[in-house]
mmCIF file of C-alpha atoms and ligand atoms in Angstrom:
data_model
loop_
_atom_site.group_PDB
_atom_site.id
_atom_site.type_symbol
_atom_site.label_atom_id
_atom_site.label_comp_id
_atom_site.label_asym_id
_atom_site.label_seq_id
_atom_site.Cartn_x
_atom_site.Cartn_y
_atom_site.Cartn_z
ATOM 1 C CA MET P 1 -48.247 -22.666 19.652
ATOM 2 C CA THR P 2 -46.114 -24.492 22.185
ATOM 3 C CA SER P 3 -44.502 -27.721 20.986
ATOM 4 C CA PRO P 4 -43.919 -30.665 23.299
ATOM 5 C CA VAL P 5 -40.325 -30.858 24.498
ATOM 6 C CA THR P 6 -38.337 -33.791 23.212
ATOM 7 C CA PHE P 7 -34.665 -34.588 23.426
ATOM 8 C CA LEU P 8 -32.416 -36.800 21.357
ATOM 9 C CA ARG P 9 -32.087 -39.903 23.516
ATOM 10 C CA ASN P 10 -29.993 -42.369 21.524
ATOM 11 C CA THR P 11 -26.804 -40.421 21.962
ATOM 12 C CA TRP P 12 -24.112 -39.731 24.579
ATOM 13 C CA TYR P 13 -24.365 -36.784 26.949
ATOM 14 C CA VAL P 14 -21.941 -35.751 29.666
ATOM 15 C CA ALA P 15 -23.515 -36.723 32.999
ATOM 16 C CA ALA P 16 -20.695 -35.474 35.225
ATOM 17 C CA THR P 17 -17.004 -34.732 35.340
ATOM 18 C CA SER P 18 -14.932 -37.656 36.617
ATOM 19 C CA ASN P 19 -14.002 -35.811 39.784
ATOM 20 C CA GLU P 20 -17.635 -35.139 40.735
ATOM 21 C CA VAL P 21 -18.247 -38.843 41.333
ATOM 22 C CA ASN P 22 -16.550 -40.692 44.171
ATOM 23 C CA ASP P 23 -16.902 -44.057 45.863
ATOM 24 C CA SER P 24 -18.560 -42.818 49.043
ATOM 25 C CA ASP P 25 -21.243 -40.325 47.992
ATOM 26 C CA PHE P 26 -24.207 -40.203 45.662
ATOM 27 C CA LEU P 27 -24.580 -37.624 42.917
ATOM 28 C CA SER P 28 -28.199 -36.961 41.986
ATOM 29 C CA ARG P 29 -28.618 -35.092 38.706
ATOM 30 C CA MET P 30 -31.628 -34.422 36.514
ATOM 31 C CA ILE P 31 -30.809 -35.332 32.904
ATOM 32 C CA LEU P 32 -33.339 -34.915 30.059
ATOM 33 C CA GLY P 33 -35.959 -34.322 32.741
ATOM 34 C CA GLU P 34 -35.217 -37.603 34.539
ATOM 35 C CA PRO P 35 -33.632 -37.905 37.969
ATOM 36 C CA VAL P 36 -30.433 -39.955 37.732
ATOM 37 C CA LEU P 37 -28.362 -41.359 40.592
ATOM 38 C CA ILE P 38 -24.642 -41.642 39.840
ATOM 39 C CA TYR P 39 -22.017 -43.241 42.061
ATOM 40 C CA ARG P 40 -18.738 -45.063 41.802
ATOM 41 C CA GLN P 41 -18.453 -48.730 42.658
ATOM 42 C CA GLN P 42 -15.612 -49.898 44.877
ATOM 43 C CA SER P 43 -13.789 -51.039 41.731
ATOM 44 C CA GLY P 44 -13.854 -47.409 40.555
ATOM 45 C CA VAL P 45 -16.356 -48.102 37.768
ATOM 46 C CA PRO P 46 -19.200 -45.537 37.813
ATOM 47 C CA VAL P 47 -22.844 -46.546 37.653
ATOM 48 C CA ALA P 48 -26.014 -44.582 36.850
ATOM 49 C CA MET P 49 -29.575 -45.573 37.606
ATOM 50 C CA ARG P 50 -32.924 -43.880 37.772
ATOM 51 C CA ASP P 51 -33.033 -41.966 41.041
ATOM 52 C CA ARG P 52 -36.477 -43.282 41.897
ATOM 53 C CA CYS P 53 -37.345 -46.368 43.900
ATOM 54 C CA PRO P 54 -39.898 -48.591 42.091
ATOM 55 C CA HIS P 55 -41.868 -49.045 45.333
ATOM 56 C CA ARG P 56 -43.145 -45.598 46.260
ATOM 57 C CA PHE P 57 -40.732 -43.577 44.141
ATOM 58 C CA ALA P 58 -38.552 -42.151 46.903
ATOM 59 C CA PRO P 59 -35.242 -40.852 45.496
ATOM 60 C CA LEU P 60 -32.645 -43.595 45.942
ATOM 61 C CA SER P 61 -30.017 -40.887 46.419
ATOM 62 C CA ARG P 62 -31.546 -40.283 49.858
ATOM 63 C CA GLY P 63 -30.718 -43.856 50.777
ATOM 64 C CA LYS P 64 -27.549 -45.508 52.003
ATOM 65 C CA ARG P 65 -24.697 -47.207 50.261
ATOM 66 C CA GLN P 66 -24.094 -50.829 51.148
ATOM 67 C CA GLY P 67 -20.942 -51.782 49.284
ATOM 68 C CA ASP P 68 -21.878 -51.352 45.625
ATOM 69 C CA SER P 69 -25.609 -51.495 46.408
ATOM 70 C CA VAL P 70 -28.119 -48.812 47.341
ATOM 71 C CA SER P 71 -30.617 -49.242 50.168
ATOM 72 C CA CYS P 72 -33.797 -47.161 49.854
ATOM 73 C CA ILE P 73 -34.272 -44.883 52.850
ATOM 74 C CA TYR P 74 -38.032 -45.345 52.957
ATOM 75 C CA HIS P 75 -38.774 -49.089 53.343
ATOM 76 C CA GLY P 76 -35.362 -50.643 52.971
ATOM 77 C CA LEU P 77 -35.350 -52.346 49.552
ATOM 78 C CA SER P 78 -31.772 -52.791 48.274
ATOM 79 C CA PHE P 79 -30.648 -52.590 44.651
ATOM 80 C CA ASN P 80 -27.326 -53.658 43.211
ATOM 81 C CA ALA P 81 -25.313 -51.810 40.551
ATOM 82 C CA GLU P 82 -27.315 -53.596 37.836
ATOM 83 C CA GLY P 83 -30.517 -52.103 39.302
ATOM 84 C CA GLN P 84 -31.728 -55.498 40.500
ATOM 85 C CA CYS P 85 -33.407 -55.705 43.905
ATOM 86 C CA THR P 86 -31.290 -57.956 46.103
ATOM 87 C CA HIS P 87 -32.975 -57.530 49.476
ATOM 88 C CA ASN P 88 -36.587 -57.099 50.588
ATOM 89 C CA PRO P 89 -36.989 -56.843 54.363
ATOM 90 C CA HIS P 90 -40.801 -57.210 54.144
ATOM 91 C CA GLY P 91 -42.966 -60.325 54.594
ATOM 92 C CA ASP P 92 -41.319 -63.477 53.327
ATOM 93 C CA GLY P 93 -38.607 -61.428 51.607
ATOM 94 C CA ARG P 94 -39.686 -62.557 48.125
ATOM 95 C CA ILE P 95 -38.319 -60.317 45.397
ATOM 96 C CA SER P 96 -40.803 -59.381 42.690
ATOM 97 C CA GLU P 97 -39.679 -59.443 39.067
ATOM 98 C CA ARG P 98 -40.726 -55.820 38.915
ATOM 99 C CA ALA P 99 -38.353 -54.843 41.708
ATOM 100 C CA LYS P 100 -35.792 -53.316 39.339
ATOM 101 C CA VAL P 101 -34.440 -49.872 38.646
ATOM 102 C CA GLN P 102 -33.469 -48.748 35.160
ATOM 103 C CA VAL P 103 -29.697 -48.580 34.759
ATOM 104 C CA PHE P 104 -28.178 -46.280 32.134
ATOM 105 C CA PRO P 105 -25.053 -47.143 30.113
ATOM 106 C CA LEU P 106 -22.052 -45.069 31.198
ATOM 107 C CA VAL P 107 -18.575 -44.607 29.788
ATOM 108 C CA GLU P 108 -15.794 -42.718 31.555
ATOM 109 C CA GLN P 109 -13.608 -41.002 29.010
ATOM 110 C CA ALA P 110 -11.440 -37.869 28.784
ATOM 111 C CA GLY P 111 -12.295 -36.706 32.313
ATOM 112 C CA PHE P 112 -16.049 -37.000 31.803
ATOM 113 C CA ILE P 113 -18.696 -39.588 32.596
ATOM 114 C CA TRP P 114 -20.875 -40.021 29.507
ATOM 115 C CA ILE P 115 -24.428 -41.310 29.769
ATOM 116 C CA TRP P 116 -26.781 -42.897 27.227
ATOM 117 C CA MET P 117 -30.422 -42.136 28.063
ATOM 118 C CA GLY P 118 -31.940 -44.042 25.122
ATOM 119 C CA ALA P 119 -32.249 -47.704 24.170
ATOM 120 C CA ALA P 120 -29.438 -49.401 26.105
ATOM 121 C CA GLU P 121 -28.785 -52.026 23.419
ATOM 122 C CA GLN P 122 -27.891 -49.257 20.963
ATOM 123 C CA ALA P 123 -25.279 -47.642 23.220
ATOM 124 C CA ASP P 124 -22.033 -47.710 21.255
ATOM 125 C CA PRO P 125 -19.049 -46.104 23.043
ATOM 126 C CA SER P 126 -17.299 -45.553 19.698
ATOM 127 C CA GLN P 127 -19.896 -42.823 19.010
ATOM 128 C CA ILE P 128 -18.599 -40.638 21.834
ATOM 129 C CA VAL P 129 -17.104 -37.484 20.378
ATOM 130 C CA ASP P 130 -13.319 -37.651 20.344
ATOM 131 C CA CYS P 131 -12.029 -35.519 23.225
ATOM 132 C CA SER P 132 -8.694 -37.363 23.396
ATOM 133 C CA LYS P 133 -6.769 -34.060 23.272
ATOM 134 C CA LEU P 134 -7.934 -33.513 26.823
ATOM 135 C CA LEU P 135 -6.323 -36.808 27.792
ATOM 136 C CA SER P 136 -3.067 -36.271 25.954
ATOM 137 C CA ALA P 137 -2.613 -32.716 27.291
ATOM 138 C CA LYS P 138 -0.342 -32.151 30.269
ATOM 139 C CA PRO P 139 -2.391 -31.902 33.485
ATOM 140 C CA THR P 140 -1.151 -28.316 33.876
ATOM 141 C CA ALA P 141 -2.503 -27.432 30.405
ATOM 142 C CA VAL P 142 -6.044 -28.742 30.664
ATOM 143 C CA ALA P 143 -8.879 -27.707 32.958
ATOM 144 C CA THR P 144 -12.606 -28.289 33.237
ATOM 145 C CA THR P 145 -15.467 -26.416 34.837
ATOM 146 C CA TYR P 146 -19.238 -26.550 35.137
ATOM 147 C CA ILE P 147 -21.986 -23.939 34.954
ATOM 148 C CA HIS P 148 -25.664 -24.475 35.620
ATOM 149 C CA SER P 149 -27.862 -22.476 33.264
ATOM 150 C CA GLN P 150 -31.508 -21.484 33.593
ATOM 151 C CA SER P 151 -32.004 -21.816 29.851
ATOM 152 C CA ASN P 152 -32.752 -24.379 27.185
ATOM 153 C CA TYR P 153 -29.588 -25.947 25.790
ATOM 154 C CA GLN P 154 -30.415 -24.830 22.250
ATOM 155 C CA LEU P 155 -30.171 -21.167 23.248
ATOM 156 C CA ILE P 156 -26.609 -21.912 24.403
ATOM 157 C CA ALA P 157 -26.025 -23.799 21.146
ATOM 158 C CA ASP P 158 -27.111 -20.692 19.182
ATOM 159 C CA ASN P 159 -24.679 -18.628 21.263
ATOM 160 C CA LEU P 160 -21.786 -20.978 20.485
ATOM 161 C CA MET P 161 -22.500 -21.293 16.761
ATOM 162 C CA ASP P 162 -22.731 -17.510 16.340
ATOM 163 C CA LEU P 163 -19.480 -16.164 17.742
ATOM 164 C CA THR P 164 -20.158 -12.653 16.427
ATOM 165 C CA HIS P 165 -21.746 -12.080 19.832
ATOM 166 C CA ILE P 166 -18.197 -11.999 21.265
ATOM 167 C CA ASP P 167 -17.686 -8.443 20.034
ATOM 168 C CA HIS P 168 -20.964 -7.148 21.398
ATOM 169 C CA LEU P 169 -21.417 -9.042 24.640
ATOM 170 C CA HIS P 170 -17.937 -9.847 25.914
ATOM 171 C CA GLY P 171 -15.374 -7.697 27.643
ATOM 172 C CA PRO P 172 -11.696 -7.073 26.895
ATOM 173 C CA LEU P 173 -10.415 -10.620 27.545
ATOM 174 C CA ILE P 174 -11.924 -12.224 24.417
ATOM 175 C CA ASN P 175 -13.338 -9.334 22.366
ATOM 176 C CA THR P 176 -11.905 -9.211 18.799
ATOM 177 C CA HIS P 177 -12.461 -5.426 18.463
ATOM 178 C CA GLY P 178 -15.136 -5.773 15.800
ATOM 179 C CA HIS P 179 -13.529 -8.243 13.404
ATOM 180 C CA LEU P 180 -16.345 -10.815 13.465
ATOM 181 C CA SER P 181 -19.710 -9.160 12.718
ATOM 182 C CA PRO P 182 -18.781 -7.715 9.303
ATOM 183 C CA GLN P 183 -17.878 -11.217 8.098
ATOM 184 C CA THR P 184 -20.224 -13.901 6.893
ATOM 185 C CA ALA P 185 -18.937 -17.013 8.596
ATOM 186 C CA GLU P 186 -18.039 -19.928 6.392
ATOM 187 C CA VAL P 187 -20.420 -22.739 7.372
ATOM 188 C CA VAL P 188 -19.627 -26.285 6.274
ATOM 189 C CA GLU P 189 -21.067 -29.689 7.066
ATOM 190 C CA LEU P 190 -18.617 -32.505 7.709
ATOM 191 C CA GLY P 191 -20.312 -35.852 8.165
ATOM 192 C CA GLY P 192 -22.924 -35.246 10.842
ATOM 193 C CA SER P 193 -21.282 -32.090 12.171
ATOM 194 C CA VAL P 194 -21.586 -28.393 11.307
ATOM 195 C CA LYS P 195 -18.636 -26.024 11.460
ATOM 196 C CA SER P 196 -18.603 -22.206 11.380
ATOM 197 C CA SER P 197 -15.309 -20.377 10.741
ATOM 198 C CA TRP P 198 -14.064 -16.814 10.827
ATOM 199 C CA GLN P 199 -10.665 -15.391 9.885
ATOM 200 C CA TRP P 200 -9.072 -12.023 10.418
ATOM 201 C CA SER P 201 -5.662 -10.400 10.377
ATOM 202 C CA GLY P 202 -3.999 -7.638 12.333
ATOM 203 C CA ASP P 203 -4.384 -7.968 16.081
ATOM 204 C CA THR P 204 -5.792 -10.765 18.245
ATOM 205 C CA ILE P 205 -7.756 -11.072 21.470
ATOM 206 C CA GLU P 206 -6.199 -9.992 24.747
ATOM 207 C CA LEU P 207 -6.237 -13.566 26.085
ATOM 208 C CA MET P 208 -3.782 -14.618 23.352
ATOM 209 C CA ARG P 209 -1.778 -11.457 22.713
ATOM 210 C CA HIS P 210 0.531 -11.874 25.709
ATOM 211 C CA HIS P 211 1.600 -15.333 24.585
ATOM 212 C CA LEU P 212 2.942 -14.184 21.226
ATOM 213 C CA ALA P 213 6.666 -13.719 20.628
ATOM 214 C CA ASP P 214 5.803 -10.156 19.537
ATOM 215 C CA PRO P 215 2.605 -9.078 21.347
ATOM 216 C CA GLU P 216 2.321 -5.941 19.207
ATOM 217 C CA GLY P 217 3.119 -7.714 15.910
ATOM 218 C CA GLU P 218 0.806 -8.662 13.050
ATOM 219 C CA VAL P 219 -1.053 -11.964 13.306
ATOM 220 C CA ARG P 220 -3.564 -14.057 11.372
ATOM 221 C CA ASN P 221 -6.446 -15.556 13.346
ATOM 222 C CA THR P 222 -8.660 -18.522 12.573
ATOM 223 C CA LEU P 223 -11.660 -19.101 14.812
ATOM 224 C CA ASP P 224 -13.694 -22.293 14.320
ATOM 225 C CA VAL P 225 -16.573 -23.847 16.158
ATOM 226 C CA ALA P 226 -17.746 -27.343 15.248
ATOM 227 C CA TRP P 227 -21.016 -28.828 16.496
ATOM 228 C CA HIS P 228 -21.355 -32.563 17.001
ATOM 229 C CA PRO P 229 -24.690 -34.084 17.964
ATOM 230 C CA PRO P 230 -26.346 -33.774 20.331
ATOM 231 C CA ALA P 231 -24.787 -30.608 21.826
ATOM 232 C CA ILE P 232 -21.008 -30.924 21.811
ATOM 233 C CA PHE P 233 -19.062 -27.898 20.538
ATOM 234 C CA MET P 234 -15.341 -27.755 19.836
ATOM 235 C CA LEU P 235 -14.097 -24.206 19.631
ATOM 236 C CA ASP P 236 -10.571 -23.540 18.376
ATOM 237 C CA LEU P 237 -8.668 -20.291 18.041
ATOM 238 C CA PHE P 238 -5.374 -20.418 16.134
ATOM 239 C CA VAL P 239 -3.239 -17.276 16.108
ATOM 240 C CA TYR P 240 -0.404 -17.345 13.569
ATOM 241 C CA GLN P 241 2.593 -15.058 13.783
ATOM 242 C CA GLY P 242 5.001 -15.998 11.030
ATOM 243 C CA GLU P 243 5.447 -19.751 11.275
ATOM 244 C CA VAL P 244 4.458 -19.920 14.946
ATOM 245 C CA CYS P 245 0.918 -20.738 16.013
ATOM 246 C CA VAL P 246 -0.492 -20.058 19.482
ATOM 247 C CA SER P 247 -3.789 -21.831 20.070
ATOM 248 C CA VAL P 248 -6.572 -22.665 22.485
ATOM 249 C CA GLU P 249 -8.922 -25.594 21.966
ATOM 250 C CA ASP P 250 -12.104 -25.564 23.994
ATOM 251 C CA TYR P 251 -14.909 -28.057 24.520
ATOM 252 C CA HIS P 252 -18.421 -26.918 25.375
ATOM 253 C CA LEU P 253 -20.553 -29.905 26.343
ATOM 254 C CA LEU P 254 -24.244 -29.228 26.943
ATOM 255 C CA THR P 255 -26.566 -31.657 28.678
ATOM 256 C CA PRO P 256 -30.242 -30.718 28.981
ATOM 257 C CA GLU P 257 -31.392 -30.874 32.588
ATOM 258 C CA THR P 258 -34.987 -29.937 31.744
ATOM 259 C CA ALA P 259 -36.640 -28.066 28.884
ATOM 260 C CA THR P 260 -35.493 -24.784 30.381
ATOM 261 C CA THR P 261 -32.295 -25.641 32.275
ATOM 262 C CA THR P 262 -28.899 -26.987 31.192
ATOM 263 C CA HIS P 263 -25.764 -28.543 32.617
ATOM 264 C CA TYR P 264 -22.920 -26.725 30.856
ATOM 265 C CA PHE P 265 -19.573 -28.543 31.045
ATOM 266 C CA PHE P 266 -16.499 -26.771 29.701
ATOM 267 C CA ALA P 267 -12.926 -27.910 29.147
ATOM 268 C CA SER P 268 -10.004 -25.956 27.760
ATOM 269 C CA THR P 269 -6.554 -26.871 26.558
ATOM 270 C CA ARG P 270 -3.843 -24.895 24.767
ATOM 271 C CA ASN P 271 -0.362 -25.071 23.251
ATOM 272 C CA TYR P 272 1.400 -22.452 25.411
ATOM 273 C CA ASN P 273 2.325 -22.152 29.115
ATOM 274 C CA LEU P 274 1.986 -25.921 29.278
ATOM 275 C CA ASP P 275 3.709 -26.344 32.630
ATOM 276 C CA ASP P 276 2.128 -23.383 34.379
ATOM 277 C CA ALA P 277 -0.452 -24.698 36.857
ATOM 278 C CA GLU P 278 -1.172 -21.209 38.156
ATOM 279 C CA TYR P 279 -1.892 -19.899 34.657
ATOM 280 C CA ASN P 280 -4.042 -22.979 34.040
ATOM 281 C CA ALA P 281 -6.219 -22.150 37.045
ATOM 282 C CA GLN P 282 -6.438 -18.469 36.047
ATOM 283 C CA HIS P 283 -7.314 -19.375 32.453
ATOM 284 C CA ILE P 284 -10.250 -21.615 33.344
ATOM 285 C CA ALA P 285 -11.450 -19.168 36.005
ATOM 286 C CA GLY P 286 -11.322 -16.311 33.484
ATOM 287 C CA MET P 287 -13.262 -18.271 30.866
ATOM 288 C CA ARG P 288 -15.821 -19.406 33.415
ATOM 289 C CA HIS P 289 -16.247 -15.827 34.607
ATOM 290 C CA ALA P 290 -16.874 -14.653 31.039
ATOM 291 C CA PHE P 291 -19.541 -17.322 30.416
ATOM 292 C CA ALA P 292 -21.186 -16.973 33.806
ATOM 293 C CA THR P 293 -21.277 -13.168 33.955
ATOM 294 C CA GLU P 294 -21.524 -12.197 30.275
ATOM 295 C CA ASP P 295 -23.260 -14.996 28.305
ATOM 296 C CA MET P 296 -25.509 -16.568 30.914
ATOM 297 C CA PRO P 297 -27.389 -13.469 32.134
ATOM 298 C CA VAL P 298 -28.428 -12.684 28.552
ATOM 299 C CA ILE P 299 -29.258 -16.272 27.602
ATOM 300 C CA GLU P 300 -31.290 -16.734 30.780
ATOM 301 C CA ALA P 301 -33.108 -13.459 30.098
ATOM 302 C CA GLN P 302 -33.825 -14.711 26.545
ATOM 303 C CA GLN P 303 -35.320 -17.854 28.074
ATOM 304 C CA LEU P 304 -37.556 -15.782 30.347
ATOM 305 C CA ALA P 305 -38.598 -13.588 27.443
ATOM 306 C CA MET P 306 -39.457 -16.653 25.320
ATOM 307 C CA GLY P 307 -41.256 -18.583 28.069
ATOM 308 C CA ASP P 308 -41.911 -22.101 26.840
ATOM 309 C CA GLU P 309 -42.216 -21.109 23.180
ATOM 310 C CA GLU P 310 -39.991 -22.712 20.558
ATOM 311 C CA LEU P 311 -37.641 -20.267 18.807
ATOM 312 C CA PHE P 312 -38.966 -20.819 15.290
ATOM 313 C CA ASP P 313 -42.595 -20.654 16.454
ATOM 314 C CA LEU P 314 -41.859 -17.051 17.481
ATOM 315 C CA LYS P 315 -40.756 -16.237 13.913
ATOM 316 C CA PRO P 316 -37.413 -14.629 14.833
ATOM 317 C CA LEU P 317 -35.706 -12.113 12.622
ATOM 318 C CA VAL P 318 -32.850 -13.863 10.824
ATOM 319 C CA LEU P 319 -29.407 -12.281 10.373
ATOM 320 C CA PRO P 320 -26.439 -13.548 8.323
ATOM 321 C CA CYS P 321 -24.713 -14.573 11.585
ATOM 322 C CA ASP P 322 -27.493 -17.111 12.287
ATOM 323 C CA THR P 323 -26.559 -19.527 9.478
ATOM 324 C CA GLY P 324 -24.568 -22.010 11.584
ATOM 325 C CA GLY P 325 -26.987 -21.983 14.508
ATOM 326 C CA VAL P 326 -30.026 -22.452 12.264
ATOM 327 C CA ARG P 327 -28.284 -25.344 10.469
ATOM 328 C CA VAL P 328 -27.608 -27.019 13.821
ATOM 329 C CA ARG P 329 -31.192 -26.567 15.000
ATOM 330 C CA ARG P 330 -32.560 -28.028 11.751
ATOM 331 C CA LYS P 331 -30.231 -31.039 11.810
ATOM 332 C CA LEU P 332 -30.907 -31.758 15.463
ATOM 333 C CA SER P 333 -34.663 -31.487 15.076
ATOM 334 C CA LYS P 334 -34.526 -33.904 12.117
ATOM 335 C CA MET P 335 -32.572 -36.365 14.250
ATOM 336 C CA ILE P 336 -35.079 -36.036 17.096
ATOM 337 C CA GLU P 337 -37.978 -36.455 14.695
ATOM 338 C CA ALA P 338 -36.397 -39.571 13.156
ATOM 339 C CA GLU P 339 -35.877 -41.048 16.610
ATOM 340 C CA GLN P 340 -39.445 -40.261 17.670
ATOM 341 C CA THR P 341 -40.873 -42.043 14.651
ATOM 342 C CA GLN P 342 -38.841 -45.222 15.154
ATOM 343 C CA PRO P 343 -41.282 -48.099 15.527
ATOM 344 C CA LEU P 344 -39.869 -49.560 18.714
ATOM 345 C CA ALA P 345 -40.402 -47.871 22.066
ATOM 346 C CA MET P 346 -36.941 -46.835 23.127
ATOM 347 C CA VAL P 347 -37.473 -45.738 26.648
ATOM 348 C CA ASP P 348 -37.812 -48.146 29.506
ATOM 349 C CA ASN P 349 -40.291 -46.530 31.876
ATOM 350 C CA ARG P 350 -39.475 -48.574 34.935
HETATM 351 S S1 FES U 279 -40.029 -46.207 48.450
HETATM 352 FE FE1 FES U 279 -38.224 -47.353 48.375
HETATM 353 S S2 FES U 279 -38.592 -49.101 49.551
HETATM 354 FE FE2 FES U 279 -40.458 -47.983 49.614
HETATM 355 FE FE1 FE2 U 280 -19.933 -15.957 24.670
#
């Protein structure tokens, strides 16, 4: 049986990277199935509003910018950055109380623009997951990228919580040569988050090997992935050789576009080659290539194979490697259920 699609709304999602939004253009992006218009005011502060005019529902992103306001292309109503209609060229020019567009809370932090799609009065910026390492890193040691996926975000979440797939699906850059699958990951809950960890000794992945003092020497590896609601994943690989640790710390930030499509934002930082801009560009391109050409084709094929069925409704076979992913799905669905049963309507349907 197909379940209705619901998303956690009272939470922060990444709407865009900072550099996708400028002060002259509009960015129109579907988020949680709703069209959202994002632009930057002349002060530099970004704004997000429903990309749908309240008159005849034309996308406002097709309109024109007038300073910090938006003029609808169809019949010329203008809306300011608070979503309030400020100009009506029709009749006596009276502005109806209903001439408003829903505005979504936004926070710009750590190179991302975060959006709150739920009850605006509950939007608390202190709940945004701490990505301050991206801010404190040297610009030549941090990079971000974006992938659009034709799959539900929870299929990508399963992929990230079960890193044993690395040895089966991925090529030589990040393959661990079979160290992961024989292990049962340690899965722990810390506050509201879930973390899966693997350790192994001997060699490391090709991506890291060349940055060791002794590339052929013995190392100890610790691989962790921590989920934070709604779909933020911090993935760390620490490679120890003696007292020296070489590490990468990655951020996978998933924002549902629709029930079957996802905006996949990715950021990576590290503790080696900090001043090497060329390596930085190669590193992010290599990671993006691995996700786009190795993970995504399989995840998108999974989505096609599943249609609009929910994973658990299909009674999947469960393997030991599924523990973290199943824990995340259960916690998230409890959070969504709790939000759905809250007495007050949270969503403004203007
Ligand atoms: S649809 Fe926007 S003014 Fe008519
Ligand atoms: Fe992968």
